[in-house]
Coordinates of C-alpha atoms in Angstrom, one line a residue:
M1 CA 7.7 -5.6 -20.3
R2 CA 6.0 -8.4 -21.0
K3 CA 3.2 -10.9 -19.9
V4 CA 5.0 -13.3 -17.6
V5 CA 3.4 -16.6 -15.8
K6 CA 4.7 -17.2 -12.3
D7 CA 3.6 -20.1 -10.4
L8 CA 2.1 -18.6 -7.1
K9 CA 1.7 -22.0 -5.4
N10 CA 5.5 -22.6 -6.0
I11 CA 6.5 -20.1 -3.4
P12 CA 10.0 -19.8 -2.5
A13 CA 10.8 -21.5 0.8
S14 CA 12.1 -18.6 2.8
L15 CA 9.1 -16.9 2.0
V16 CA 7.0 -19.4 3.9
S17 CA 9.8 -20.4 6.5
Q18 CA 9.2 -20.0 10.5
E19 CA 11.4 -17.0 10.2
A20 CA 9.2 -15.2 7.8
I21 CA 6.4 -16.2 9.9
D22 CA 7.8 -14.8 13.0
S23 CA 9.3 -11.8 11.4
L24 CA 6.0 -10.9 9.6
Q25 CA 4.1 -11.1 12.9
N26 CA 6.5 -8.7 14.8
I27 CA 6.5 -6.2 12.0
I28 CA 2.5 -6.5 12.2
D29 CA 2.7 -6.3 15.7
T30 CA 4.9 -3.0 16.0
R31 CA 3.9 -1.4 12.6
N32 CA 7.7 -1.2 12.2
N33 CA 9.0 -1.3 8.7
D34 CA 12.6 -1.2 9.6
L35 CA 11.9 -4.5 10.9
I36 CA 11.8 -6.3 7.4
K37 CA 14.5 -8.4 6.7
S38 CA 15.8 -8.3 3.3
D39 CA 17.5 -12.0 4.0
I40 CA 13.9 -13.3 3.8
Y41 CA 12.5 -11.5 0.8
R42 CA 15.8 -12.1 -1.1
G43 CA 15.9 -15.8 0.0
K44 CA 19.6 -16.2 1.4
Y45 CA 20.6 -19.5 2.1
L46 CA 23.9 -21.4 2.0
K47 CA 24.9 -23.5 -1.2
A48 CA 26.1 -27.0 -0.7
N49 CA 29.8 -25.8 -1.6
G50 CA 29.7 -22.9 1.2
N51 CA 28.6 -20.1 -1.0
K52 CA 25.9 -17.9 -0.1
G53 CA 22.7 -17.7 -2.7
D54 CA 19.3 -15.9 -3.0
E55 CA 16.6 -18.3 -3.5
V56 CA 13.7 -15.6 -4.3
V57 CA 16.4 -13.7 -6.6
E58 CA 17.3 -16.9 -8.4
K59 CA 13.6 -18.2 -8.8
L60 CA 12.4 -14.7 -10.1
A61 CA 15.8 -14.6 -12.6
K62 CA 14.9 -18.0 -14.1
I63 CA 11.2 -17.0 -14.3
Y64 CA 11.9 -13.7 -16.0
H65 CA 15.1 -14.8 -18.0
G66 CA 17.4 -12.5 -16.3
K67 CA 15.6 -9.4 -17.3
C68 CA 14.0 -6.3 -15.8
A69 CA 10.3 -7.0 -15.0
Y70 CA 9.7 -3.4 -16.8
C71 CA 12.2 -2.5 -19.2
E72 CA 13.2 -6.0 -20.3
E73 CA 17.1 -5.5 -20.3
R74 CA 19.3 -7.7 -18.8
T75 CA 20.2 -7.0 -15.4
L76 CA 21.6 -7.7 -12.1
I77 CA 18.6 -8.8 -10.4
Y78 CA 17.0 -6.3 -7.8
I79 CA 13.9 -7.5 -5.4
E80 CA 11.2 -4.8 -6.4
H81 CA 8.2 -4.8 -4.0
Y82 CA 5.3 -3.8 -6.6
R83 CA 3.6 -2.3 -3.8
P84 CA 5.7 -0.6 -1.8
K85 CA 6.8 -2.1 1.7
G86 CA 7.8 1.1 3.2
R87 CA 6.0 4.3 2.2
V88 CA 3.8 5.3 -0.6
Q89 CA 5.0 8.4 -2.4
K90 CA 2.5 11.4 -2.8
A91 CA -0.2 9.3 -0.3
K92 CA -1.0 9.3 3.2
H93 CA -0.1 5.6 3.8
S94 CA 2.9 4.0 5.7
G95 CA 3.4 1.3 3.0
Y96 CA 2.3 -2.4 2.2
F97 CA 4.7 -3.5 5.2
W98 CA 2.4 -6.7 5.2
L99 CA 3.2 -7.7 1.7
C100 CA 7.1 -7.7 2.5
Y101 CA 7.2 -11.3 2.1
E102 CA 4.3 -12.2 -0.4
W103 CA 5.4 -14.0 -3.5
S104 CA 3.0 -12.1 -5.9
N105 CA 4.2 -8.9 -4.8
L106 CA 7.9 -9.4 -5.6
L107 CA 9.5 -8.8 -9.0
P108 CA 13.1 -8.6 -10.5
T109 CA 14.0 -5.2 -11.8
C110 CA 17.1 -3.3 -13.0
H111 CA 18.7 -0.6 -10.6
E112 CA 17.6 2.0 -13.1
C113 CA 13.8 1.3 -13.0
N114 CA 13.6 1.1 -9.4
K115 CA 15.7 3.3 -8.1
I116 CA 14.9 6.7 -6.0
G117 CA 14.6 9.9 -8.2
G118 CA 14.4 8.7 -11.8
G119 CA 12.7 5.4 -11.2
K120 CA 9.6 3.7 -9.2
A121 CA 11.0 3.7 -5.7
D122 CA 8.1 4.0 -3.8
Q123 CA 5.7 5.3 -6.2
F124 CA 2.3 3.7 -6.4
P125 CA -0.5 5.9 -7.8
V126 CA -3.9 4.5 -7.9
S127 CA -7.4 5.3 -9.4
N128 CA -9.4 4.3 -6.3
K129 CA -8.3 4.6 -2.6
H130 CA -5.1 2.7 -1.4
L131 CA -6.0 -0.2 0.9
T132 CA -4.7 -0.7 4.6
F133 CA -3.7 -3.6 6.3
D134 CA -6.8 -3.7 8.2
D135 CA -8.6 -4.1 4.5
C136 CA -6.7 -7.4 4.1
L137 CA -7.9 -9.0 7.1
T138 CA -10.8 -11.7 7.6
N139 CA -13.5 -11.1 10.2
N140 CA -11.5 -12.6 12.9
Q141 CA -8.7 -10.0 12.1
K142 CA -6.4 -12.6 10.6
I143 CA -4.7 -12.1 7.3
D144 CA -6.8 -13.2 4.4
P145 CA -4.5 -15.1 1.8
V146 CA -7.2 -13.9 -0.6
K147 CA -6.7 -10.2 0.1
V148 CA -2.8 -10.0 -0.1
N149 CA -2.8 -11.4 -3.5
A150 CA -1.6 -8.8 -6.0
A151 CA -4.2 -9.6 -8.6
Y152 CA -7.3 -9.4 -5.8
L153 CA -5.7 -5.9 -4.7
N154 CA -5.3 -4.8 -8.1
S155 CA -8.9 -5.4 -8.6
I156 CA -9.8 -3.0 -6.0
E157 CA -7.3 -0.4 -5.9
A158 CA -7.1 -0.1 -9.5
P159 CA -3.5 0.8 -9.7
Y160 CA -1.9 2.8 -12.8
L161 CA 1.5 0.7 -12.4
L162 CA 1.0 -2.4 -14.8
H163 CA 1.8 -5.6 -13.2
P164 CA 3.4 -7.8 -15.8
E165 CA 2.1 -11.3 -14.1
I166 CA -1.8 -9.7 -14.3
D167 CA -1.9 -7.2 -17.1
E168 CA -1.1 -8.0 -20.8
P169 CA 1.5 -5.1 -21.7
K170 CA 0.1 -5.3 -25.6
D171 CA -3.2 -3.8 -24.6
F172 CA -1.4 -0.8 -22.9
L173 CA 2.2 -0.3 -24.4
A174 CA 3.5 0.2 -28.5
F175 CA 6.5 2.0 -29.9
E176 CA 7.6 4.8 -32.2
I177 CA 10.5 6.2 -33.3
D178 CA 11.4 9.2 -31.2
A179 CA 10.4 12.6 -32.3
N180 CA 13.8 14.0 -32.3
K181 CA 15.0 10.5 -33.9
N182 CA 17.1 9.7 -30.9
G183 CA 15.8 6.4 -30.3
V184 CA 12.8 4.1 -30.4
S185 CA 10.1 5.4 -27.8
M186 CA 7.6 3.8 -25.7
I187 CA 4.0 5.3 -26.1
G188 CA 0.8 4.3 -24.0
I189 CA -2.3 3.3 -26.2
D190 CA -5.1 3.3 -23.6
G191 CA -5.5 7.2 -23.6
I192 CA -3.6 10.1 -22.3
G193 CA -2.8 9.6 -18.7
G194 CA -3.7 6.0 -19.1
R195 CA -2.1 2.9 -17.5
G196 CA 0.4 2.9 -20.5
D197 CA 1.3 6.4 -19.8
K198 CA 1.4 6.1 -16.1
T199 CA 3.9 3.0 -16.2
I200 CA 6.0 4.6 -18.8
S201 CA 6.5 7.6 -16.2
I202 CA 6.9 5.8 -13.0
C203 CA 9.7 3.7 -14.2
N204 CA 11.3 6.1 -16.7
L205 CA 11.0 3.9 -19.6
N206 CA 11.9 6.6 -21.9
R207 CA 15.3 7.1 -20.4
Q208 CA 17.9 8.1 -23.0
P209 CA 19.9 4.7 -22.8
L210 CA 16.5 2.6 -23.4
L211 CA 15.7 4.6 -26.2
L212 CA 19.0 3.8 -27.8
N213 CA 19.3 0.1 -26.9
R214 CA 15.9 -0.3 -28.7
L215 CA 17.1 1.4 -31.7
D216 CA 19.9 -0.5 -31.7
Y217 CA 18.1 -3.9 -31.6
I218 CA 16.1 -2.4 -34.6
N219 CA 18.9 -1.3 -36.7
D220 CA 21.3 -4.6 -35.6
Y221 CA 18.9 -7.2 -36.4
V222 CA 16.2 -5.6 -38.8
N223 CA 17.2 -2.5 -40.7
T224 CA 21.1 -3.6 -41.3
K225 CA 20.1 -7.1 -42.5
I226 CA 17.6 -5.7 -45.2
K227 CA 20.1 -3.3 -46.5
K228 CA 22.6 -5.8 -47.0
I229 CA 20.1 -8.0 -48.8
F230 CA 19.1 -4.9 -51.1
A231 CA 23.2 -4.1 -51.4
K232 CA 23.8 -7.8 -52.7
L233 CA 20.7 -7.3 -55.2
S234 CA 22.0 -4.1 -56.7
K235 CA 25.4 -5.3 -57.1
G236 CA 24.2 -8.2 -58.9
R237 CA 25.3 -10.6 -56.3
I238 CA 22.1 -12.3 -56.0
S239 CA 19.3 -13.0 -58.4
K240 CA 15.7 -11.7 -57.6
E241 CA 14.3 -15.1 -56.5
T242 CA 17.4 -15.4 -54.2
F243 CA 16.5 -11.8 -53.2
R244 CA 13.0 -13.2 -52.4
E245 CA 14.3 -16.0 -50.3
D246 CA 17.0 -14.1 -48.8
M247 CA 13.8 -11.6 -47.6
K248 CA 11.5 -14.6 -46.3
E249 CA 14.4 -16.2 -44.5
L250 CA 14.8 -12.7 -42.5
F251 CA 11.2 -12.5 -41.8
Q252 CA 11.0 -16.1 -40.7
E253 CA 14.1 -15.4 -38.4
L254 CA 12.4 -12.1 -36.8
D255 CA 9.3 -14.0 -36.0
N256 CA 11.3 -16.8 -34.5
Q257 CA 13.3 -14.0 -32.4
K258 CA 9.8 -12.5 -31.0
M259 CA 8.9 -15.8 -29.4
D260 CA 12.2 -16.2 -27.6
E261 CA 11.6 -14.5 -24.4
K262 CA 15.0 -15.1 -23.1
R263 CA 16.1 -12.1 -25.7
P264 CA 15.8 -8.5 -24.2
F265 CA 12.8 -6.3 -25.6
T266 CA 10.1 -9.0 -26.2
L267 CA 7.6 -6.4 -26.5
L268 CA 9.3 -4.4 -29.2
R269 CA 10.1 -7.5 -31.2
W270 CA 6.6 -8.7 -31.4
F271 CA 5.3 -5.1 -31.9
V272 CA 7.6 -4.9 -34.9
M273 CA 6.3 -7.8 -36.6
E274 CA 2.7 -7.5 -35.6
S275 CA 1.6 -4.9 -38.6
A276 CA 3.0 -4.0 -41.9
D277 CA 2.8 -0.5 -40.3
N278 CA 4.5 -0.9 -37.3
F279 CA 7.1 -2.8 -39.5
H280 CA 7.0 0.2 -42.1
K281 CA 7.3 2.7 -39.0
L282 CA 10.1 1.3 -37.3
A283 CA 12.1 -1.0 -39.1
I284 CA 12.2 0.5 -42.9
S285 CA 11.4 4.2 -42.7
N286 CA 15.0 5.1 -43.0
L287 CA 15.7 3.3 -46.3
P288 CA 15.3 5.1 -49.9
K289 CA 11.6 5.3 -50.7
N290 CA 12.0 2.7 -53.6
E291 CA 13.4 0.1 -51.2
Q292 CA 10.9 0.8 -48.8
E293 CA 8.1 0.1 -51.0
V294 CA 9.7 -3.0 -52.0
A295 CA 10.6 -4.4 -48.6
L296 CA 6.8 -3.7 -47.3
A297 CA 5.3 -5.1 -50.1
F298 CA 7.5 -8.4 -49.6
F299 CA 6.4 -8.1 -45.7
K300 CA 3.0 -7.8 -46.6
A301 CA 3.1 -11.0 -48.9
Y302 CA 4.8 -12.9 -46.2
K303 CA 2.3 -12.0 -43.6
N304 CA -0.5 -13.4 -45.7
G305 CA 1.3 -16.3 -46.9
T306 CA 2.2 -15.7 -50.3
L307 CA 5.8 -14.5 -50.3

């Protein structure tokens, strides 16, 4: 998960169309969640060439670079209602039906992060109370545009699930080599049972494929390249000065990659390069001890600008 900026004023046309307005009023009048139209919250439209498109899906895919809002893997985009539109699991709440077409409530996710059984689905635990439709009305019983915004709602409900457009994931999440050395785990850093831990649990962010895919990034883009540089030095194919230059070039490449939001695992790439301790534990801990010491010393020199 990474912090994302979404223009809440640049709302897809389908979400503010007359059809959306009429549909929402019908849903509110009847309190019938079954009347929610996926064609509206997906933004179905007909392209000039006659093919069908999904405006909301396309906008979210562009904003999130085709990645899931939660796990940051590239994916076929599914529309996720941050606050469940139908019901709320383990709560006496019929769902946030009035937010079904609310732009700040819509996120792009992969199937695995949002599926029923093993994903978020309709989970939405809060530390305060779940707000109801009546809580979001003005004095004259109209929907208050301020009170349907996700940031306002979060300030009142204090949900455990992080919202990538509101929260800074760096304050809640970190990474470590899995205890069984089966991959790279995500961990919460805001206390046991805090929002980091809860978000990981709700979206199942330590499922086995994710552990392995994160480890593949570490191995393919960091560890393997460092090993190759050491191998060239040990075989006498490069000088010590060229070794230094190659290491510096690699660190610069990794720094550039951590800024590239189009790549998967933005937060992990940032985390690896954030400190010598992170780099040591995640990127080079499986190297021979003498190579670990050299690589770590070069990394520290790079970070303080003396390499």
